[in-house]
Coordinates of C-alpha atoms in Angstrom, one line a residue:
P1 CA 9.8 163.5 -5.0
P2 CA 6.8 161.9 -6.7
T3 CA 6.0 158.2 -5.8
P4 CA 7.5 155.8 -8.5
P5 CA 5.0 153.7 -10.5
P6 CA 4.2 150.3 -9.1
L7 CA 6.5 148.5 -11.6
V8 CA 9.4 150.7 -10.7
Q9 CA 8.8 150.1 -7.0
T10 CA 8.8 146.4 -7.5
R11 CA 12.1 146.6 -9.4
I12 CA 13.7 148.7 -6.6
I13 CA 12.5 146.3 -3.9
F14 CA 13.9 143.3 -5.9
G15 CA 17.1 145.2 -6.6
L16 CA 17.7 146.0 -2.9
G17 CA 16.9 142.4 -2.0
A18 CA 19.4 141.2 -4.5
C19 CA 22.1 143.6 -3.1
R20 CA 21.5 142.3 0.4
V21 CA 21.7 138.7 -0.8
G22 CA 24.9 139.6 -2.7
E23 CA 26.4 141.4 0.2
H24 CA 25.6 138.5 2.6
A25 CA 27.1 136.0 0.1
L26 CA 30.2 138.2 -0.1
R27 CA 30.6 138.5 3.6
E28 CA 30.1 134.7 4.0
G29 CA 32.6 133.9 1.3
Y30 CA 35.1 136.3 2.9
G31 CA 34.6 134.8 6.3
K32 CA 35.5 131.4 5.0
M33 CA 38.7 132.7 3.2
E34 CA 39.8 135.2 5.9
G35 CA 41.8 132.7 7.8
S36 CA 43.9 131.9 4.8
L37 CA 44.5 135.5 3.6
P38 CA 47.8 137.2 4.5
R39 CA 47.7 139.5 7.5
L40 CA 49.9 142.5 8.2
E41 CA 52.3 140.5 10.2
D42 CA 52.6 138.1 7.2
L43 CA 53.5 141.0 5.0
Q44 CA 56.0 142.3 7.5
G45 CA 57.5 138.9 7.8
A46 CA 57.9 138.7 4.0
A47 CA 59.6 142.0 4.0
Q48 CA 62.1 140.9 6.7
G49 CA 62.6 137.7 4.6
L50 CA 63.7 139.8 1.6
M51 CA 66.1 141.7 3.8
R52 CA 67.4 138.4 5.2
L53 CA 68.1 137.1 1.7
Q54 CA 69.7 140.3 0.7
D55 CA 72.1 140.0 3.7
V56 CA 72.9 136.3 3.9
Y57 CA 73.6 135.9 0.2
D58 CA 75.1 139.4 -0.3
L59 CA 72.7 140.3 -3.1
R60 CA 72.8 143.5 -5.1
I61 CA 69.6 145.3 -4.2
D62 CA 69.1 147.0 -7.5
R63 CA 69.1 143.7 -9.2
F64 CA 67.2 141.9 -6.5
V65 CA 64.2 144.2 -6.9
Q66 CA 64.2 143.2 -10.6
G67 CA 63.8 139.5 -9.5
L68 CA 67.5 138.7 -10.2
F69 CA 70.0 137.2 -7.7
Q70 CA 73.4 138.8 -8.3
Q71 CA 76.4 139.3 -6.1
I72 CA 79.4 141.5 -6.4
T73 CA 82.6 139.4 -6.3
H74 CA 86.0 141.0 -6.8
G75 CA 84.3 144.0 -8.3
S76 CA 82.4 142.1 -10.9
P77 CA 78.7 141.1 -10.8
V78 CA 78.1 137.3 -10.5
D79 CA 74.8 135.5 -10.9
F80 CA 74.1 133.6 -7.7
Y81 CA 70.9 132.0 -9.0
N82 CA 69.1 132.3 -12.2
P83 CA 65.3 131.8 -11.8
P84 CA 63.4 130.4 -14.7
V85 CA 60.6 132.9 -14.2
F86 CA 61.0 136.2 -12.4
D87 CA 59.0 139.3 -11.6
S88 CA 60.1 142.7 -10.3
L89 CA 59.0 144.8 -7.3
S90 CA 57.3 148.1 -7.7
G91 CA 58.2 151.3 -6.0
D92 CA 55.4 150.8 -3.6
D93 CA 56.7 147.3 -2.7
C94 CA 60.1 148.7 -2.0
F95 CA 58.6 151.5 0.1
F96 CA 56.8 148.9 2.2
V97 CA 59.9 146.9 2.8
G98 CA 61.8 150.1 3.7
K99 CA 59.0 151.1 6.1
V100 CA 59.2 147.8 7.9
A101 CA 63.0 148.4 8.4
Y102 CA 62.3 152.0 9.3
D103 CA 59.8 151.1 12.0
L104 CA 62.4 148.8 13.5
K105 CA 64.9 151.6 13.5
D106 CA 67.0 149.6 11.1
Y107 CA 68.2 152.5 9.0
Y108 CA 70.8 150.5 7.2
H109 CA 68.1 148.6 5.3
S110 CA 65.6 151.5 5.2
V111 CA 68.1 153.6 3.3
L112 CA 68.7 150.9 0.7
W113 CA 65.0 150.1 0.1
F114 CA 63.8 153.7 0.2
E115 CA 66.4 154.6 -2.4
E116 CA 65.0 151.9 -4.7
A117 CA 61.5 153.1 -4.0
V118 CA 62.5 156.7 -4.9
R119 CA 64.1 155.5 -8.1
L120 CA 61.0 153.5 -9.2
F121 CA 58.5 156.1 -8.1
R122 CA 60.3 158.7 -10.3
G123 CA 59.8 156.6 -13.3
T124 CA 56.1 155.7 -12.9
E125 CA 52.8 157.4 -12.3
W126 CA 51.3 157.2 -8.9
S127 CA 48.5 154.6 -8.5
L128 CA 45.5 154.7 -6.2
E129 CA 46.5 151.2 -5.1
N130 CA 49.8 152.5 -3.7
E131 CA 50.2 152.9 0.0
G132 CA 53.2 155.2 -0.5
S133 CA 54.3 157.9 -2.9
L134 CA 57.4 159.7 -4.1
E135 CA 57.0 162.3 -1.4
D136 CA 56.6 159.7 1.3
A137 CA 59.7 157.8 0.1
L138 CA 61.8 161.0 -0.1
D139 CA 60.6 162.0 3.5
H140 CA 61.5 158.6 4.9
L141 CA 64.8 158.4 3.0
A142 CA 65.9 161.8 4.2
F143 CA 65.3 160.9 7.9
S144 CA 67.0 157.5 7.4
H145 CA 70.1 159.2 5.9
F146 CA 70.1 161.6 8.9
K147 CA 70.0 158.7 11.3
T148 CA 73.0 157.1 9.6
G149 CA 75.0 160.3 9.7
N150 CA 74.7 161.4 6.1
I151 CA 73.3 164.9 6.9
T152 CA 74.3 166.4 3.5
Y153 CA 72.1 163.9 1.6
A154 CA 69.3 164.3 4.1
L155 CA 69.4 168.1 3.4
S156 CA 69.4 167.5 -0.4
L157 CA 66.5 165.1 -0.2
S158 CA 64.5 167.5 2.1
Q159 CA 65.1 170.3 -0.3
E160 CA 63.7 168.2 -3.1
L161 CA 60.7 167.2 -1.1
L162 CA 60.0 170.8 -0.4
V163 CA 59.5 171.4 -4.1
H164 CA 56.7 168.8 -4.1
D165 CA 55.3 170.1 -0.8
P166 CA 56.3 173.8 -0.3
M167 CA 54.0 174.4 2.6
N168 CA 55.2 171.6 4.8
T169 CA 56.3 173.2 8.0
R170 CA 58.0 170.1 9.4
I171 CA 60.2 169.9 6.3
H172 CA 61.2 173.5 6.7
L173 CA 62.2 172.9 10.3
N174 CA 64.2 169.8 9.2
I175 CA 66.1 171.8 6.6
Q176 CA 67.0 174.4 9.2
K177 CA 68.2 171.6 11.6
Y178 CA 70.3 170.0 8.9
E179 CA 71.9 173.3 7.8
K180 CA 72.7 174.1 11.4
L181 CA 74.3 170.7 12.0
L182 CA 76.4 171.0 8.8
H183 CA 77.5 174.4 9.8
E184 CA 78.6 173.3 13.2
S185 CA 80.4 170.3 11.8
S186 CA 82.2 172.1 9.0
T187 CA 85.4 172.4 10.9
V188 CA 85.3 168.7 12.0
A189 CA 86.6 165.9 9.8
T190 CA 83.6 164.0 8.4
P191 CA 83.8 160.3 9.2
S192 CA 83.2 157.6 6.6
L193 CA 79.5 157.5 5.6
A194 CA 79.6 153.9 4.4
L195 CA 76.5 152.1 5.5
K196 CA 77.1 149.4 8.1
R197 CA 74.8 146.5 8.8
P198 CA 73.4 146.5 12.3
G199 CA 75.1 144.0 14.7
S200 CA 73.4 140.9 16.1
T201 CA 73.1 140.2 19.7
Y202 CA 72.2 136.5 19.1
L203 CA 74.2 135.6 16.0
K204 CA 77.9 135.5 17.0
T205 CA 79.0 133.5 14.0
R206 CA 77.3 135.5 11.3
N207 CA 80.3 135.8 8.9
V208 CA 81.0 132.0 8.9
Y209 CA 77.3 131.2 8.7
E210 CA 76.7 133.5 5.7
K211 CA 79.9 132.2 3.9
L212 CA 78.7 128.6 4.3
C213 CA 75.3 129.5 2.9
Q214 CA 76.8 131.2 -0.1
T215 CA 79.1 128.3 -1.0
K216 CA 76.1 126.2 -2.2
G217 CA 77.1 123.1 -0.3
S218 CA 80.8 122.7 0.8
Q219 CA 80.9 119.3 2.3
P220 CA 84.3 117.7 2.4
R221 CA 85.2 115.6 -0.7
L222 CA 86.2 112.0 -0.4
Y223 CA 89.5 112.5 -2.2
E224 CA 90.4 115.2 0.4
N225 CA 90.1 112.8 3.3
P226 CA 90.7 109.1 2.7
R227 CA 88.8 108.3 5.9
L228 CA 85.6 109.5 4.2
F229 CA 83.7 106.9 2.1
C230 CA 80.5 105.8 0.5
D231 CA 79.1 102.3 0.8
Y232 CA 75.9 100.1 1.1
Y233 CA 75.1 99.7 4.7
T234 CA 73.0 97.2 6.6
N235 CA 74.0 97.8 10.2
G236 CA 73.6 94.0 10.6
S237 CA 69.9 94.3 10.4
P238 CA 68.0 91.5 8.6
G239 CA 65.6 94.2 7.3
L240 CA 68.3 95.9 5.3
V241 CA 70.0 92.8 3.8
L242 CA 68.1 92.8 0.6
Q243 CA 67.9 96.6 0.3
P244 CA 70.9 98.2 2.1
M245 CA 71.1 101.9 2.7
K246 CA 73.3 104.1 0.5
R247 CA 75.5 105.7 3.1
E248 CA 77.9 108.7 2.6
L249 CA 80.1 109.6 5.4
I250 CA 80.4 113.4 5.2
S251 CA 82.3 114.4 8.3
L252 CA 84.2 112.6 11.1
Q253 CA 84.1 115.4 13.6
P254 CA 81.3 115.9 14.1
Y255 CA 80.3 112.5 12.9
V256 CA 77.7 113.2 10.0
V257 CA 76.3 110.7 7.7
L258 CA 74.0 111.2 4.7
F259 CA 71.7 108.3 3.8
H260 CA 70.6 108.7 0.2
D261 CA 67.1 107.6 -0.8
F262 CA 66.0 107.0 2.7
V263 CA 62.4 107.6 1.9
T264 CA 60.5 107.3 -1.3
R265 CA 58.8 110.3 -3.1
T266 CA 55.4 108.9 -2.2
E267 CA 56.3 108.5 1.5
A268 CA 57.6 112.1 1.6
Q269 CA 54.4 113.2 0.0
H270 CA 52.3 111.4 2.6
I271 CA 54.3 113.0 5.5
R272 CA 53.9 116.4 4.1
E273 CA 50.1 116.0 3.5
S274 CA 49.6 114.6 7.0
A275 CA 51.5 117.5 8.6
A276 CA 50.0 120.3 6.5
P277 CA 46.8 120.8 8.6
G278 CA 48.7 121.1 11.9
L279 CA 51.5 123.5 10.8
R280 CA 52.1 126.3 13.2
R281 CA 54.8 128.9 13.6
S282 CA 57.9 127.1 15.0
V283 CA 59.1 127.8 18.5
V284 CA 62.4 127.6 20.3
A285 CA 63.4 126.9 23.8
S286 CA 63.3 130.1 25.9
G287 CA 64.3 129.4 29.5
I288 CA 61.8 126.9 30.8
N289 CA 59.2 127.7 28.1
Q290 CA 59.0 127.9 24.4
A291 CA 58.5 130.9 22.2
T292 CA 58.7 132.2 18.6
A293 CA 62.0 133.9 17.6
E294 CA 63.2 135.8 14.6
Y295 CA 66.2 133.5 14.3
R296 CA 63.8 130.7 13.4
I297 CA 61.3 131.3 10.7
S298 CA 59.3 128.2 9.7
K299 CA 56.2 126.3 10.4
S300 CA 56.1 122.9 12.1
A301 CA 53.8 120.1 13.2
W302 CA 54.3 117.0 15.3
L303 CA 53.2 113.6 14.0
K304 CA 52.5 110.5 16.1
D305 CA 52.7 107.1 14.4
S306 CA 48.9 107.0 14.3
A307 CA 48.9 110.1 12.0
H308 CA 49.8 107.9 9.0
E309 CA 51.2 104.4 8.6
V310 CA 54.3 105.9 7.0
V311 CA 55.3 107.5 10.3
G312 CA 55.6 104.1 11.9
K313 CA 57.5 102.7 9.0
L314 CA 60.0 105.6 9.3
D315 CA 60.5 104.9 13.0
R316 CA 61.3 101.2 12.3
R317 CA 63.6 102.2 9.4
I318 CA 65.5 104.7 11.6
T319 CA 65.9 102.0 14.3
M320 CA 67.2 99.5 11.7
V321 CA 69.8 101.9 10.3
T322 CA 70.9 103.4 13.7
G323 CA 70.2 100.7 16.3
L324 CA 68.5 103.2 18.5
N325 CA 65.2 103.0 20.4
V326 CA 63.1 105.8 18.7
Q327 CA 59.8 105.1 20.4
P328 CA 58.4 107.8 22.6
P329 CA 59.4 109.0 25.1
Y330 CA 62.9 107.8 24.2
G331 CA 62.5 109.4 20.8
E332 CA 60.3 112.4 20.3
Y333 CA 57.4 112.4 17.9
L334 CA 58.3 113.2 14.2
Q335 CA 58.6 116.9 13.8
V336 CA 57.7 118.1 10.2
V337 CA 59.0 121.6 9.3
N338 CA 58.2 123.7 6.3
Y339 CA 60.5 126.6 5.3
G340 CA 59.1 129.1 2.7
I341 CA 61.1 131.7 0.8
G342 CA 63.3 133.5 3.3
G343 CA 62.6 130.7 5.9
H344 CA 65.7 129.9 8.0
Y345 CA 67.1 128.7 11.3
E346 CA 70.2 130.5 12.5
P347 CA 73.1 128.5 14.1
H348 CA 71.9 126.5 17.1
F349 CA 72.3 123.2 18.9
D350 CA 69.7 120.5 18.9
H351 CA 70.7 119.3 22.4
A352 CA 69.8 121.2 25.5
T353 CA 72.5 123.6 26.8
S354 CA 70.7 124.5 30.0
D355 CA 69.4 122.3 32.9
S356 CA 66.1 124.2 32.7
S357 CA 65.5 123.3 29.1
P358 CA 61.9 122.1 28.4
L359 CA 63.5 119.1 26.6
Y360 CA 64.0 117.5 30.1
R361 CA 60.3 117.4 30.7
L362 CA 60.2 114.0 29.0
K363 CA 62.5 112.7 31.8
T364 CA 64.5 110.8 29.2
G365 CA 67.7 112.9 29.3
N366 CA 69.2 115.1 26.6
R367 CA 68.9 114.7 22.8
L368 CA 71.5 112.1 22.0
A369 CA 71.2 112.1 18.2
T370 CA 69.5 113.9 15.3
F371 CA 68.0 112.2 12.3
M372 CA 66.8 114.8 9.7
I373 CA 65.0 113.7 6.6
Y374 CA 64.7 115.9 3.5
L375 CA 61.1 115.6 2.3
S376 CA 61.6 117.9 -0.7
S377 CA 64.2 119.4 -3.0
V378 CA 65.0 123.1 -2.7
E379 CA 65.4 125.1 -5.9
A380 CA 68.0 127.5 -4.3
G381 CA 69.3 128.0 -0.8
G382 CA 68.2 126.0 2.2
F383 CA 71.6 124.2 2.9
T384 CA 72.4 122.7 6.3
A385 CA 75.5 124.4 7.5
F386 CA 77.8 123.1 10.3
I387 CA 79.4 126.3 11.6
Y388 CA 82.4 125.3 13.7
S389 CA 83.2 122.3 11.3
N390 CA 83.1 124.7 8.3
F391 CA 81.0 122.7 5.9
S392 CA 77.4 122.8 4.5
V393 CA 75.2 120.1 2.9
P394 CA 72.6 120.9 0.2
A395 CA 69.1 119.7 0.8
T396 CA 69.0 116.4 -1.0
E397 CA 65.5 115.2 -1.7
N398 CA 64.4 111.9 0.0
S399 CA 67.8 111.6 1.8
A400 CA 68.5 111.9 5.6
L401 CA 71.3 113.3 7.7
F402 CA 72.3 111.7 11.0
W403 CA 74.7 113.0 13.6
W404 CA 75.4 112.5 17.3
N405 CA 74.7 115.6 19.5
L406 CA 76.5 114.3 22.6
H407 CA 79.9 112.9 23.4
K408 CA 80.1 109.5 25.1
N409 CA 80.4 111.2 28.5
G410 CA 77.1 112.9 27.9
Q411 CA 78.5 116.4 27.3
G412 CA 77.2 118.4 24.3
N413 CA 79.3 118.3 21.2
V414 CA 80.0 121.9 20.3
D415 CA 81.0 120.9 16.8
T416 CA 77.4 120.1 16.0
L417 CA 76.5 123.8 15.9
H418 CA 74.4 124.0 12.7
A419 CA 72.0 126.2 10.8
G420 CA 69.3 126.0 8.1
C421 CA 70.3 128.6 5.5
P422 CA 67.5 130.9 4.1
V423 CA 65.4 129.4 1.2
I424 CA 65.8 131.6 -1.9
A425 CA 63.4 129.7 -4.2
G426 CA 61.2 126.7 -3.7
D427 CA 59.7 125.0 -0.7
K428 CA 61.9 123.2 1.9
W429 CA 60.3 120.3 3.9
V430 CA 62.2 118.3 6.5
A431 CA 61.3 115.8 9.2
N432 CA 63.3 115.7 12.4
K433 CA 63.5 112.7 14.7
W434 CA 65.3 113.4 18.0
V435 CA 66.5 110.5 20.0
H436 CA 67.1 110.9 23.8
E437 CA 69.8 109.4 26.1
Y438 CA 67.6 107.1 28.1
G439 CA 66.0 103.9 26.6
Q440 CA 69.2 103.1 24.7
E441 CA 70.8 101.0 27.4
F442 CA 69.6 97.6 26.2
T443 CA 69.2 98.4 22.5
R444 CA 71.7 97.0 20.1
R445 CA 74.5 99.5 20.0
C446 CA 74.7 101.6 16.8
S447 CA 77.6 100.5 14.7
L448 CA 77.6 103.7 12.6
N449 CA 80.5 105.0 14.6
P450 CA 81.6 104.9 18.2
R451 CA 80.8 108.1 20.0
E452 CA 83.8 110.0 21.5

């Protein structure tokens, strides 16, 4: 081609230079943001969170994908939660959730979510932004139904898929396979094809746990047990004489107390802000080590009293109200935990149940007591459920729960098995202070309640 005139050459050079500068700026800007952008594992975790909400709160999936939280109770739909603002999921969103379940071989959930994906794909035009399509959803749904034993529906879906992709050899082979299976089983009674949730190797108390989460806080009422009461409490501490604690005795076995307005809104905000930069995926004890687990989905950080002056104030306030020595190593550092939507902690004990637990590395014995402070309100969900004691407590902003983890003889109290129900809407923040056995011998004994 002919050489461009000098003026045109100059424009091309400047244009290419500007493109390089723009590309460099774009890459630099992306590099700064990359750490805060969601990764694939974040998207997969969000999908599992949606399935968790669906299960624990027994939500209708057809309404759930529309942003509505509705249950079926005695054959009638009941609104579990009415969000002030809601948005719906697309067919591609539902396909992604179904694919996460499918890859985990969880065909119970993949069937439900692929069915919604097919329904939504059928009513809309395919977009270039979509990862999946109607054909993809039909393909995965057919195989999911096959894996759950519904061969008739798998055959029907495969035949529909063949209309869209008539040259697909694999689908032809699948149809032949399904037809053969149906022919061979035609003389055999067909079992019930109702979908069944997969079992849980870890969660042995799933039914009770989910029931307590669904009851929206079922703590015993004072009129049901005259031994329960509310009062203003000083614990004999001079620091509480002028401003005693608002104490509500929630349960006698296990002994659980709720202190209302334990922290101010400003103090709670300072704790959240101090912890935010250090938040990491929460871990649980695994043998002698600690590891992440699907039964605990949250982020947490540990704060020393040097992190903010409020941390030291809380330590002193906890000591005044409990009479316990909470200074390290007799009390662990303040653990701040953040649960997002779908965040939860399935039933567990706070105290160590094995001699090899990493809790004993402090050499101060087992966790004697738990002091848990609610640093935020929760719009929906997020209750603290005590499984064997059959009651749950809603997250009450700025209040604190206290309970003994051990009996007087040092044995763990099994009635303290508790859980953090999944968060449906909002942001749940709590701060945990765990007090150990040793270091309490010469401390003024807690007059909250004698331990059994």
